[in-house]
PDB file of C-alpha atoms in Angstrom:
ATOM      1  CA  MET A   8      23.538   6.723  15.763  1.00 91.00           C
ATOM      2  CA  ARG A   9      20.926   5.541  18.203  1.00 95.00           C
ATOM      3  CA  GLU A  10      18.210   3.002  17.750  1.00 97.00           C
ATOM      4  CA  GLY A  11      14.847   3.394  19.258  1.00 97.00           C
ATOM      5  CA  ARG A  12      11.372   1.979  19.318  1.00 97.00           C
ATOM      6  CA  ILE A  13       7.988   3.626  20.110  1.00 98.00           C
ATOM      7  CA  ALA A  14       4.429   2.371  20.230  1.00 98.00           C
ATOM      8  CA  VAL A  15       1.975   4.297  18.093  1.00 97.00           C
ATOM      9  CA  ARG A  16      -1.612   3.333  16.864  1.00 96.00           C
ATOM     10  CA  GLY A  17      -1.304  -0.262  18.115  1.00 96.00           C
ATOM     11  CA  ILE A  18       2.150  -0.964  16.388  1.00 98.00           C
ATOM     12  CA  GLU A  19       5.782  -0.479  17.228  1.00 98.00           C
ATOM     13  CA  LEU A  20       7.948   1.773  14.931  1.00 98.00           C
ATOM     14  CA  ALA A  21      11.640   1.367  14.852  1.00 98.00           C
ATOM     15  CA  TYR A  22      13.660   4.484  14.263  1.00 98.00           C
ATOM     16  CA  PHE A  23      17.312   5.633  14.107  1.00 98.00           C
ATOM     17  CA  GLU A  24      18.580   8.968  15.336  1.00 97.00           C
ATOM     18  CA  TRP A  25      21.720  10.986  14.626  1.00 96.00           C
ATOM     19  CA  GLY A  26      22.810  14.169  16.371  1.00 92.00           C
ATOM     20  CA  ARG A  27      21.458  15.926  19.332  1.00 84.00           C
ATOM     21  CA  ARG A  28      17.813  16.946  19.721  1.00 81.00           C
ATOM     22  CA  VAL A  29      17.314  20.529  20.808  1.00 74.00           C
ATOM     23  CA  GLU A  30      14.089  21.136  22.622  1.00 68.00           C
ATOM     24  CA  PRO A  31      12.111  24.233  21.288  1.00 58.00           C
ATOM     25  CA  SER A  32      11.927  27.390  23.359  1.00 52.00           C
ATOM     26  CA  ALA A  33       8.614  28.027  25.147  1.00 44.00           C
ATOM     27  CA  GLY A  34       6.226  29.814  23.006  1.00 43.00           C
ATOM     28  CA  ARG A  35       8.057  29.078  19.765  1.00 47.00           C
ATOM     29  CA  ARG A  36       6.424  25.787  18.727  1.00 49.00           C
ATOM     30  CA  GLY A  37       6.306  25.481  14.969  1.00 46.00           C
ATOM     31  CA  LEU A  38       8.784  28.317  14.370  1.00 47.00           C
ATOM     32  CA  ALA A  39      12.369  28.033  13.447  1.00 45.00           C
ATOM     33  CA  PRO A  40      14.857  27.963  16.268  1.00 44.00           C
ATOM     34  CA  ARG A  41      16.892  31.125  16.531  1.00 38.00           C
ATOM     35  CA  GLY A  42      20.605  31.438  15.738  1.00 42.00           C
ATOM     36  CA  ASN A  43      22.389  28.337  14.401  1.00 49.00           C
ATOM     37  CA  THR A  44      20.130  25.776  16.354  1.00 55.00           C
ATOM     38  CA  PRO A  45      19.650  23.001  13.870  1.00 68.00           C
ATOM     39  CA  PRO A  46      16.142  21.558  13.033  1.00 88.00           C
ATOM     40  CA  THR A  47      14.992  17.962  13.321  1.00 96.00           C
ATOM     41  CA  VAL A  48      15.175  16.274   9.903  1.00 98.00           C
ATOM     42  CA  LEU A  49      12.491  13.542   9.784  1.00 98.00           C
ATOM     43  CA  MET A  50      13.062  11.072   6.881  1.00 98.00           C
ATOM     44  CA  LEU A  51      10.533   8.598   5.496  1.00 98.00           C
ATOM     45  CA  HIS A  52      11.632   5.992   2.969  1.00 98.00           C
ATOM     46  CA  ALA A  53      10.032   4.365  -0.060  1.00 97.00           C
ATOM     47  CA  THR A  54       7.865   1.262  -0.334  1.00 96.00           C
ATOM     48  CA  GLY A  55      10.049  -1.911   0.220  1.00 96.00           C
ATOM     49  CA  PHE A  56      12.923   0.080   1.581  1.00 98.00           C
ATOM     50  CA  HIS A  57      13.907   0.998   5.254  1.00 98.00           C
ATOM     51  CA  ALA A  58      15.271   3.873   7.284  1.00 98.00           C
ATOM     52  CA  ARG A  59      18.907   3.092   6.791  1.00 98.00           C
ATOM     53  CA  CYS A  60      18.610   3.665   3.050  1.00 98.00           C
ATOM     54  CA  TRP A  61      19.011   7.331   4.068  1.00 98.00           C
ATOM     55  CA  ASP A  62      22.494   6.738   5.486  1.00 98.00           C
ATOM     56  CA  GLY A  63      24.183   7.863   2.277  1.00 98.00           C
ATOM     57  CA  VAL A  64      22.249  11.195   2.409  1.00 98.00           C
ATOM     58  CA  ILE A  65      22.990  11.488   6.063  1.00 97.00           C
ATOM     59  CA  ARG A  66      26.768  11.133   5.501  1.00 96.00           C
ATOM     60  CA  GLY A  67      26.673  14.103   3.246  1.00 95.00           C
ATOM     61  CA  MET A  68      24.969  16.375   5.858  1.00 94.00           C
ATOM     62  CA  ALA A  69      26.561  18.518   8.616  1.00 87.00           C
ATOM     63  CA  GLU A  70      27.247  16.467  11.791  1.00 87.00           C
ATOM     64  CA  SER A  71      25.393  19.071  13.795  1.00 84.00           C
ATOM     65  CA  MET A  72      22.032  18.232  12.174  1.00 91.00           C
ATOM     66  CA  HIS A  73      19.552  16.180  14.186  1.00 95.00           C
ATOM     67  CA  VAL A  74      18.177  13.474  11.971  1.00 97.00           C
ATOM     68  CA  ILE A  75      15.503  10.758  12.618  1.00 98.00           C
ATOM     69  CA  ALA A  76      14.940   8.047  10.044  1.00 98.00           C
ATOM     70  CA  VAL A  77      11.832   5.726  10.579  1.00 98.00           C
ATOM     71  CA  ASP A  78      11.146   2.103   9.434  1.00 98.00           C
ATOM     72  CA  GLN A  79       7.592   2.561   8.430  1.00 98.00           C
ATOM     73  CA  ARG A  80       4.843   0.024   9.177  1.00 97.00           C
ATOM     74  CA  GLY A  81       5.628  -3.333   7.619  1.00 97.00           C
ATOM     75  CA  HIS A  82       9.247  -2.441   6.922  1.00 98.00           C
ATOM     76  CA  GLY A  83      12.559  -3.102   8.475  1.00 97.00           C
ATOM     77  CA  ARG A  84      12.362  -3.656  12.246  1.00 98.00           C
ATOM     78  CA  SER A  85       8.857  -2.188  12.599  1.00 98.00           C
ATOM     79  CA  THR A  86       5.769  -4.255  13.170  1.00 97.00           C
ATOM     80  CA  LYS A  87       4.306  -6.083  10.224  1.00 97.00           C
ATOM     81  CA  ALA A  88       0.635  -5.325  10.607  1.00 95.00           C
ATOM     82  CA  PRO A  89      -2.100  -4.347   8.161  1.00 94.00           C
ATOM     83  CA  PRO A  90      -3.907  -2.330   7.047  1.00 93.00           C
ATOM     84  CA  TYR A  91      -1.469  -1.114   4.528  1.00 94.00           C
ATOM     85  CA  ASN A  92      -3.422   1.570   2.709  1.00 91.00           C
ATOM     86  CA  TRP A  93      -1.549   4.765   2.357  1.00 93.00           C
ATOM     87  CA  ALA A  94      -3.761   6.745   4.786  1.00 93.00           C
ATOM     88  CA  GLU A  95      -2.300   4.509   7.468  1.00 95.00           C
ATOM     89  CA  PHE A  96       1.274   5.425   6.779  1.00 96.00           C
ATOM     90  CA  GLY A  97       0.333   9.079   6.990  1.00 96.00           C
ATOM     91  CA  ALA A  98      -1.416   8.573  10.249  1.00 96.00           C
ATOM     92  CA  ASP A  99       1.511   6.559  11.586  1.00 98.00           C
ATOM     93  CA  ALA A 100       3.941   9.456  10.727  1.00 98.00           C
ATOM     94  CA  ALA A 101       1.662  12.050  12.304  1.00 98.00           C
ATOM     95  CA  ALA A 102       1.365   9.894  15.563  1.00 98.00           C
ATOM     96  CA  PHE A 103       5.120   9.435  15.527  1.00 98.00           C
ATOM     97  CA  VAL A 104       5.704  13.189  15.372  1.00 98.00           C
ATOM     98  CA  GLU A 105       3.245  13.810  18.292  1.00 97.00           C
ATOM     99  CA  ALA A 106       4.617  10.766  20.268  1.00 97.00           C
ATOM    100  CA  LEU A 107       8.210  12.162  20.267  1.00 96.00           C
ATOM    101  CA  ASP A 108       6.881  15.768  20.593  1.00 96.00           C
ATOM    102  CA  LEU A 109       9.025  16.773  17.537  1.00 96.00           C
ATOM    103  CA  ASP A 110       9.033  20.328  16.432  1.00 94.00           C
ATOM    104  CA  GLY A 111      10.849  22.526  13.920  1.00 93.00           C
ATOM    105  CA  ILE A 112      10.755  19.643  11.451  1.00 96.00           C
ATOM    106  CA  ILE A 113      12.180  19.488   7.961  1.00 97.00           C
ATOM    107  CA  GLY A 114      10.204  16.634   6.476  1.00 98.00           C
ATOM    108  CA  VAL A 115      12.072  14.471   3.909  1.00 98.00           C
ATOM    109  CA  GLY A 116      10.025  11.780   2.093  1.00 98.00           C
ATOM    110  CA  HIS A 117      11.015   9.430  -0.820  1.00 98.00           C
ATOM    111  CA  SER A 118       8.294   7.948  -3.072  1.00 96.00           C
ATOM    112  CA  MET A 119       5.633   6.565  -0.756  1.00 96.00           C
ATOM    113  CA  GLY A 120       7.443   8.291   2.117  1.00 97.00           C
ATOM    114  CA  GLY A 121       6.777  11.680   0.467  1.00 97.00           C
ATOM    115  CA  HIS A 122       3.039  10.833   0.425  1.00 96.00           C
ATOM    116  CA  ALA A 123       3.164   9.942   4.092  1.00 97.00           C
ATOM    117  CA  ILE A 124       5.234  13.115   5.073  1.00 98.00           C
ATOM    118  CA  VAL A 125       2.688  15.377   3.404  1.00 97.00           C
ATOM    119  CA  GLN A 126      -0.055  13.831   5.429  1.00 96.00           C
ATOM    120  CA  ALA A 127       1.876  14.214   8.615  1.00 97.00           C
ATOM    121  CA  ALA A 128       2.537  17.931   7.920  1.00 97.00           C
ATOM    122  CA  GLY A 129      -1.087  18.391   7.084  1.00 95.00           C
ATOM    123  CA  ALA A 130      -2.026  16.986  10.406  1.00 95.00           C
ATOM    124  CA  HIS A 131       0.655  18.861  12.322  1.00 96.00           C
ATOM    125  CA  ALA A 132       1.426  22.028  10.241  1.00 92.00           C
ATOM    126  CA  ASN A 133       2.612  23.874  13.276  1.00 94.00           C
ATOM    127  CA  ARG A 134       5.424  21.420  13.940  1.00 96.00           C
ATOM    128  CA  PHE A 135       6.938  21.468  10.390  1.00 96.00           C
ATOM    129  CA  ARG A 136       9.265  24.058   9.037  1.00 96.00           C
ATOM    130  CA  ALA A 137       9.667  22.762   5.468  1.00 97.00           C
ATOM    131  CA  LEU A 138       9.286  19.651   3.246  1.00 98.00           C
ATOM    132  CA  LEU A 139      11.599  18.050   0.706  1.00 98.00           C
ATOM    133  CA  LEU A 140       9.584  15.563  -1.381  1.00 98.00           C
ATOM    134  CA  VAL A 141      11.939  13.370  -3.220  1.00 98.00           C
ATOM    135  CA  ASP A 142      10.169  11.930  -6.321  1.00 97.00           C
ATOM    136  CA  PRO A 143       6.973  11.375  -4.205  1.00 96.00           C
ATOM    137  CA  VAL A 144       4.243   9.066  -5.392  1.00 94.00           C
ATOM    138  CA  ILE A 145       1.654  11.803  -5.512  1.00 94.00           C
ATOM    139  CA  LEU A 146      -0.081  11.615  -8.864  1.00 89.00           C
ATOM    140  CA  ASP A 147      -2.051  13.831 -11.181  1.00 86.00           C
ATOM    141  CA  PRO A 148      -5.436  13.932  -9.474  1.00 84.00           C
ATOM    142  CA  ALA A 149      -7.223  12.361 -12.549  1.00 80.00           C
ATOM    143  CA  ALA A 150      -4.946   9.188 -12.087  1.00 78.00           C
ATOM    144  CA  TYR A 151      -6.633   8.338  -8.920  1.00 75.00           C
ATOM    145  CA  ALA A 152      -9.815   7.244 -10.700  1.00 69.00           C
ATOM    146  CA  ALA A 153      -7.852   4.443 -12.500  1.00 68.00           C
ATOM    147  CA  PRO A 154      -8.876   0.889 -11.359  1.00 65.00           C
ATOM    148  CA  PRO A 155      -6.268  -1.324  -9.825  1.00 66.00           C
ATOM    149  CA  SER A 156      -4.171  -3.585 -12.232  1.00 68.00           C
ATOM    150  CA  PHE A 157      -4.359  -6.638  -9.888  1.00 71.00           C
ATOM    151  CA  ARG A 158      -7.192  -8.147  -7.962  1.00 68.00           C
ATOM    152  CA  SER A 159      -5.024  -9.156  -4.853  1.00 69.00           C
ATOM    153  CA  ALA A 160      -1.583  -8.588  -3.503  1.00 76.00           C
ATOM    154  CA  ARG A 161      -0.669 -12.309  -4.355  1.00 77.00           C
ATOM    155  CA  GLU A 162      -1.116 -11.398  -8.040  1.00 75.00           C
ATOM    156  CA  HIS A 163       1.172  -8.491  -7.955  1.00 81.00           C
ATOM    157  CA  PRO A 164       4.630  -9.078  -9.566  1.00 82.00           C
ATOM    158  CA  VAL A 165       6.323  -7.678  -6.533  1.00 87.00           C
ATOM    159  CA  ALA A 166       4.830 -10.610  -4.462  1.00 86.00           C
ATOM    160  CA  ARG A 167       7.219 -12.942  -6.392  1.00 89.00           C
ATOM    161  CA  ARG A 168      10.389 -11.210  -5.101  1.00 92.00           C
ATOM    162  CA  ARG A 169      12.976 -13.609  -3.511  1.00 95.00           C
ATOM    163  CA  ASN A 170      12.457 -13.330   0.252  1.00 95.00           C
ATOM    164  CA  ARG A 171      15.250 -15.492   1.733  1.00 97.00           C
ATOM    165  CA  TRP A 172      19.069 -14.924   1.251  1.00 98.00           C
ATOM    166  CA  THR A 173      22.137 -16.483   2.894  1.00 97.00           C
ATOM    167  CA  SER A 174      23.703 -13.180   3.570  1.00 98.00           C
ATOM    168  CA  PRO A 175      23.614  -9.451   2.803  1.00 98.00           C
ATOM    169  CA  GLU A 176      26.657  -9.968   0.647  1.00 98.00           C
ATOM    170  CA  GLU A 177      24.830 -12.540  -1.531  1.00 98.00           C
ATOM    171  CA  MET A 178      21.957 -10.085  -2.074  1.00 98.00           C
ATOM    172  CA  PHE A 179      24.449  -7.274  -2.870  1.00 98.00           C
ATOM    173  CA  GLU A 180      26.199  -9.450  -5.500  1.00 98.00           C
ATOM    174  CA  ARG A 181      23.021 -10.411  -7.066  1.00 97.00           C
ATOM    175  CA  PHE A 182      21.716  -6.841  -7.393  1.00 97.00           C
ATOM    176  CA  LYS A 183      24.892  -4.741  -8.032  1.00 97.00           C
ATOM    177  CA  ASP A 184      24.937  -5.219 -11.844  1.00 97.00           C
ATOM    178  CA  ARG A 185      21.129  -5.205 -12.307  1.00 96.00           C
ATOM    179  CA  TYR A 186      19.212  -2.198 -13.512  1.00 94.00           C
ATOM    180  CA  PRO A 187      18.146   0.011 -11.754  1.00 93.00           C
ATOM    181  CA  PHE A 188      20.349  -1.024  -8.744  1.00 96.00           C
ATOM    182  CA  SER A 189      23.391  -0.514 -10.997  1.00 97.00           C
ATOM    183  CA  LEU A 190      22.657   3.204 -10.896  1.00 96.00           C
ATOM    184  CA  TRP A 191      23.042   3.294  -7.125  1.00 98.00           C
ATOM    185  CA  VAL A 192      26.105   4.364  -5.173  1.00 98.00           C
ATOM    186  CA  PRO A 193      27.516   0.860  -4.180  1.00 98.00           C
ATOM    187  CA  GLU A 194      27.867   1.812  -0.481  1.00 98.00           C
ATOM    188  CA  ILE A 195      24.093   2.716  -0.393  1.00 98.00           C
ATOM    189  CA  LEU A 196      23.184  -0.528  -2.145  1.00 98.00           C
ATOM    190  CA  MET A 197      25.232  -2.296   0.634  1.00 98.00           C
ATOM    191  CA  ASP A 198      23.176  -0.349   3.212  1.00 98.00           C
ATOM    192  CA  TYR A 199      19.964  -1.503   1.504  1.00 98.00           C
ATOM    193  CA  CYS A 200      21.027  -5.138   1.690  1.00 98.00           C
ATOM    194  CA  ARG A 201      22.692  -5.078   5.102  1.00 97.00           C
ATOM    195  CA  PHE A 202      19.973  -3.320   6.956  1.00 98.00           C
ATOM    196  CA  GLY A 203      17.053  -4.570   4.826  1.00 97.00           C
ATOM    197  CA  LEU A 204      17.474  -8.184   5.932  1.00 98.00           C
ATOM    198  CA  LEU A 205      16.589  -9.737   9.299  1.00 97.00           C
ATOM    199  CA  ALA A 206      18.220 -12.890  10.716  1.00 96.00           C
ATOM    200  CA  ASP A 207      16.020 -15.954  10.448  1.00 96.00           C
ATOM    201  CA  GLY A 208      17.811 -19.089  11.652  1.00 94.00           C
ATOM    202  CA  ASP A 209      20.897 -19.504   9.600  1.00 94.00           C
ATOM    203  CA  ASP A 210      19.526 -17.319   6.740  1.00 96.00           C
ATOM    204  CA  PHE A 211      18.121 -13.948   6.375  1.00 98.00           C
ATOM    205  CA  VAL A 212      14.652 -12.735   5.217  1.00 98.00           C
ATOM    206  CA  LEU A 213      13.522  -9.356   3.782  1.00 97.00           C
ATOM    207  CA  GLY A 214      12.555  -6.799   6.412  1.00 97.00           C
ATOM    208  CA  CYS A 215       9.665  -5.903   4.160  1.00 97.00           C
ATOM    209  CA  PRO A 216       8.230  -9.287   3.013  1.00 95.00           C
ATOM    210  CA  ALA A 217       7.438  -9.549  -0.568  1.00 94.00           C
ATOM    211  CA  GLU A 218       3.720  -9.884  -0.017  1.00 93.00           C
ATOM    212  CA  VAL A 219       3.671  -7.040   2.363  1.00 95.00           C
ATOM    213  CA  GLU A 220       5.422  -4.853  -0.305  1.00 95.00           C
ATOM    214  CA  ALA A 221       2.838  -5.958  -2.846  1.00 93.00           C
ATOM    215  CA  SER A 222      -0.025  -5.096  -0.450  1.00 92.00           C
ATOM    216  CA  ILE A 223       1.440  -1.679   0.087  1.00 93.00           C
ATOM    217  CA  TYR A 224       1.333  -1.056  -3.660  1.00 88.00           C
ATOM    218  CA  MET A 225      -2.251  -2.384  -3.736  1.00 85.00           C
ATOM    219  CA  GLY A 226      -3.041   0.028  -0.887  1.00 77.00           C
ATOM    220  CA  SER A 227      -2.098   3.201  -2.729  1.00 74.00           C
ATOM    221  CA  ALA A 228      -5.343   3.295  -4.651  1.00 63.00           C
ATOM    222  CA  GLY A 229      -7.576   6.290  -3.818  1.00 58.00           C
ATOM    223  CA  ARG A 230      -5.058   8.103  -1.790  1.00 71.00           C
ATOM    224  CA  ASP A 231      -5.751  11.651  -3.171  1.00 75.00           C
ATOM    225  CA  ILE A 232      -4.339  13.999  -0.646  1.00 89.00           C
ATOM    226  CA  ARG A 233      -5.073  17.400  -2.051  1.00 88.00           C
ATOM    227  CA  ASN A 234      -6.628  18.718   1.094  1.00 89.00           C
ATOM    228  CA  ALA A 235      -3.324  18.021   3.057  1.00 92.00           C
ATOM    229  CA  ILE A 236      -1.398  19.580   0.195  1.00 95.00           C
ATOM    230  CA  ARG A 237      -3.394  22.835   0.470  1.00 93.00           C
ATOM    231  CA  SER A 238      -2.941  22.946   4.256  1.00 93.00           C
ATOM    232  CA  VAL A 239       0.877  22.964   4.050  1.00 95.00           C
ATOM    233  CA  ALA A 240       1.931  26.612   3.900  1.00 95.00           C
ATOM    234  CA  GLN A 241       5.645  26.002   4.655  1.00 95.00           C
ATOM    235  CA  PRO A 242       8.295  25.873   1.895  1.00 97.00           C
ATOM    236  CA  VAL A 243       8.034  22.621  -0.172  1.00 97.00           C
ATOM    237  CA  VAL A 244      10.633  21.585  -2.626  1.00 98.00           C
ATOM    238  CA  VAL A 245       9.598  18.760  -5.092  1.00 98.00           C
ATOM    239  CA  LEU A 246      12.457  16.900  -6.693  1.00 98.00           C
ATOM    240  CA  ARG A 247      11.357  15.006  -9.794  1.00 97.00           C
ATOM    241  CA  ALA A 248      13.262  12.454 -11.919  1.00 96.00           C
ATOM    242  CA  ARG A 249      12.586  11.553 -15.497  1.00 91.00           C
ATOM    243  CA  GLY A 250       8.905  10.835 -15.989  1.00 82.00           C
ATOM    244  CA  ARG A 251       6.737   7.985 -16.977  1.00 69.00           C
ATOM    245  CA  THR A 252       3.092   7.262 -17.921  1.00 54.00           C
ATOM    246  CA  PRO A 253       1.266   5.570 -15.156  1.00 47.00           C
ATOM    247  CA  ARG A 254      -1.338   2.867 -15.716  1.00 48.00           C
ATOM    248  CA  GLY A 255      -2.756   2.732 -12.147  1.00 43.00           C
ATOM    249  CA  LEU A 256      -1.523   3.260  -8.671  1.00 45.00           C
ATOM    250  CA  ASP A 257      -0.493  -0.191  -7.656  1.00 42.00           C
ATOM    251  CA  GLY A 258       2.736  -0.595  -9.731  1.00 42.00           C
ATOM    252  CA  GLY A 259       1.120  -2.516 -12.521  1.00 42.00           C
ATOM    253  CA  ALA A 260       2.897  -2.155 -15.859  1.00 47.00           C
ATOM    254  CA  MET A 261       5.228   0.595 -14.587  1.00 53.00           C
ATOM    255  CA  ASP A 262       8.889   1.305 -15.003  1.00 70.00           C
ATOM    256  CA  PHE A 263       9.907   1.721 -11.294  1.00 75.00           C
ATOM    257  CA  SER A 264      12.953   3.676 -12.349  1.00 84.00           C
ATOM    258  CA  ARG A 265      10.789   6.505 -13.711  1.00 89.00           C
ATOM    259  CA  SER A 266       9.083   9.238 -11.875  1.00 93.00           C
ATOM    260  CA  PRO A 267       5.513   8.778 -10.820  1.00 92.00           C
ATOM    261  CA  THR A 268       5.286  12.374  -9.499  1.00 95.00           C
ATOM    262  CA  TRP A 269       2.582  14.710 -10.832  1.00 93.00           C
ATOM    263  CA  PRO A 270       4.550  17.563 -12.635  1.00 95.00           C
ATOM    264  CA  GLY A 271       1.982  20.073 -11.271  1.00 95.00           C
ATOM    265  CA  LEU A 272       2.477  18.966  -7.632  1.00 96.00           C
ATOM    266  CA  ALA A 273       4.792  21.857  -6.501  1.00 97.00           C
ATOM    267  CA  GLU A 274       2.219  24.442  -7.897  1.00 96.00           C
ATOM    268  CA  ALA A 275      -0.531  22.744  -5.817  1.00 96.00           C
ATOM    269  CA  PHE A 276       1.299  23.766  -2.614  1.00 97.00           C
ATOM    270  CA  PRO A 277       0.863  27.309  -1.383  1.00 96.00           C
ATOM    271  CA  ASN A 278       4.698  27.698  -1.312  1.00 96.00           C
ATOM    272  CA  GLY A 279       6.021  24.945  -3.544  1.00 97.00           C
ATOM    273  CA  CYS A 280       9.106  24.815  -5.763  1.00 97.00           C
ATOM    274  CA  ASP A 281       9.629  22.227  -8.610  1.00 97.00           C
ATOM    275  CA  VAL A 282      13.181  20.963  -9.339  1.00 97.00           C
ATOM    276  CA  HIS A 283      13.256  18.629 -12.342  1.00 97.00           C
ATOM    277  CA  HIS A 284      16.183  16.213 -12.863  1.00 96.00           C
ATOM    278  CA  PRO A 285      15.483  14.257 -16.078  1.00 95.00           C
ATOM    279  CA  GLU A 286      18.941  12.779 -15.884  1.00 96.00           C
ATOM    280  CA  LEU A 287      18.215  10.865 -12.737  1.00 97.00           C
ATOM    281  CA  SER A 288      16.023   7.850 -11.968  1.00 96.00           C
ATOM    282  CA  HIS A 289      13.266   7.545  -9.328  1.00 96.00           C
ATOM    283  CA  PHE A 290      15.904   6.311  -6.857  1.00 97.00           C
ATOM    284  CA  ILE A 291      17.337   9.868  -6.425  1.00 98.00           C
ATOM    285  CA  PRO A 292      18.616   9.334  -2.757  1.00 98.00           C
ATOM    286  CA  MET A 293      20.502   6.134  -3.872  1.00 98.00           C
ATOM    287  CA  GLN A 294      21.807   7.600  -7.045  1.00 97.00           C
ATOM    288  CA  ALA A 295      22.578  11.282  -5.984  1.00 98.00           C
ATOM    289  CA  PRO A 296      22.655  11.359  -2.149  1.00 98.00           C
ATOM    290  CA  GLY A 297      24.813  14.560  -2.145  1.00 97.00           C
ATOM    291  CA  LEU A 298      22.058  16.400  -4.158  1.00 97.00           C
ATOM    292  CA  VAL A 299      19.493  15.425  -1.468  1.00 98.00           C
ATOM    293  CA  ALA A 300      21.772  16.480   1.282  1.00 97.00           C
ATOM    294  CA  GLU A 301      22.338  19.851  -0.402  1.00 96.00           C
ATOM    295  CA  HIS A 302      18.626  20.484  -0.573  1.00 97.00           C
ATOM    296  CA  ILE A 303      18.126  19.580   3.024  1.00 96.00           C
ATOM    297  CA  GLU A 304      20.914  22.079   4.009  1.00 93.00           C
ATOM    298  CA  ASP A 305      19.301  24.740   1.711  1.00 93.00           C
ATOM    299  CA  LEU A 306      15.965  24.338   3.321  1.00 91.00           C
ATOM    300  CA  ASN A 307      17.661  24.583   6.750  1.00 82.00           C
ATOM    301  CA  GLY A 308      19.227  27.955   5.691  1.00 69.00           C
ATOM    302  CA  THR A 309      16.046  29.236   4.073  1.00 57.00           C
ATOM    303  CA  CYS A 310      13.783  28.498   6.999  1.00 47.00           C
ATOM    304  CA  VAL A 311      15.977  29.678   9.873  1.00 41.00           C
ATOM    305  CA  ALA A 312      14.508  32.832  11.465  1.00 34.00           C
TER     306      ALA A 312
END
């Protein structure tokens, strides 16, 4: 694994890379590499998470795969800088793809990361081979008219999250028996704690500060991306967990363990496929990493020319 930094759109994004990148052949941009050449798997995490939350999924993938996982704006080791509306995350992802000149991409996004990866694919459709959207926060279009439940990020319940810890181990012990963290694979919960904290003197603080996370939820309002959805002609698999009834886009009065995904989302893509897992929570990559890895491998096989 290699850690990198790249400047895009006035901020610095941290990313982590596994495997060997294979440059596309001349004249084949946007097409699947021939033979057994692996694609680039680009992974975007959920709100409040970080790139290394994908480690459990990556451990279940073939070692030959080239994988890049990004700490999105405001998260992990990337720059903490507003604005935090969701159009910014999509624009950041599109700029990241262009800055690294990535091609032949299987885009994988969880929750808010699914929203961002669709925007990136809409902006650079010729660079993507397929998308795997893991319980993405893309709602029924009618839901985008709902008013926010809170007037400011400081009023949002997430803003009250504990921000300072003595160690990743303390955080793990606090969370391991609490729902929905109790559903997670313990090793992945440890990844979440170990890589989601940054050293600050003798203690550690959240890589995504509580008020930043709340601001991101507040920034979800109005992010209807139907135009981007219609422009993605590549294969798209939508994994959905057990559903819920949303009362707004900013996280107010929601059960975060239940799916926010519009059941009609897959049908809105020109080449979409819906896979419903009502036995799983919204945290599919943390609860069933092998399932996500299998879908990535299947997309790789489906898309190879």
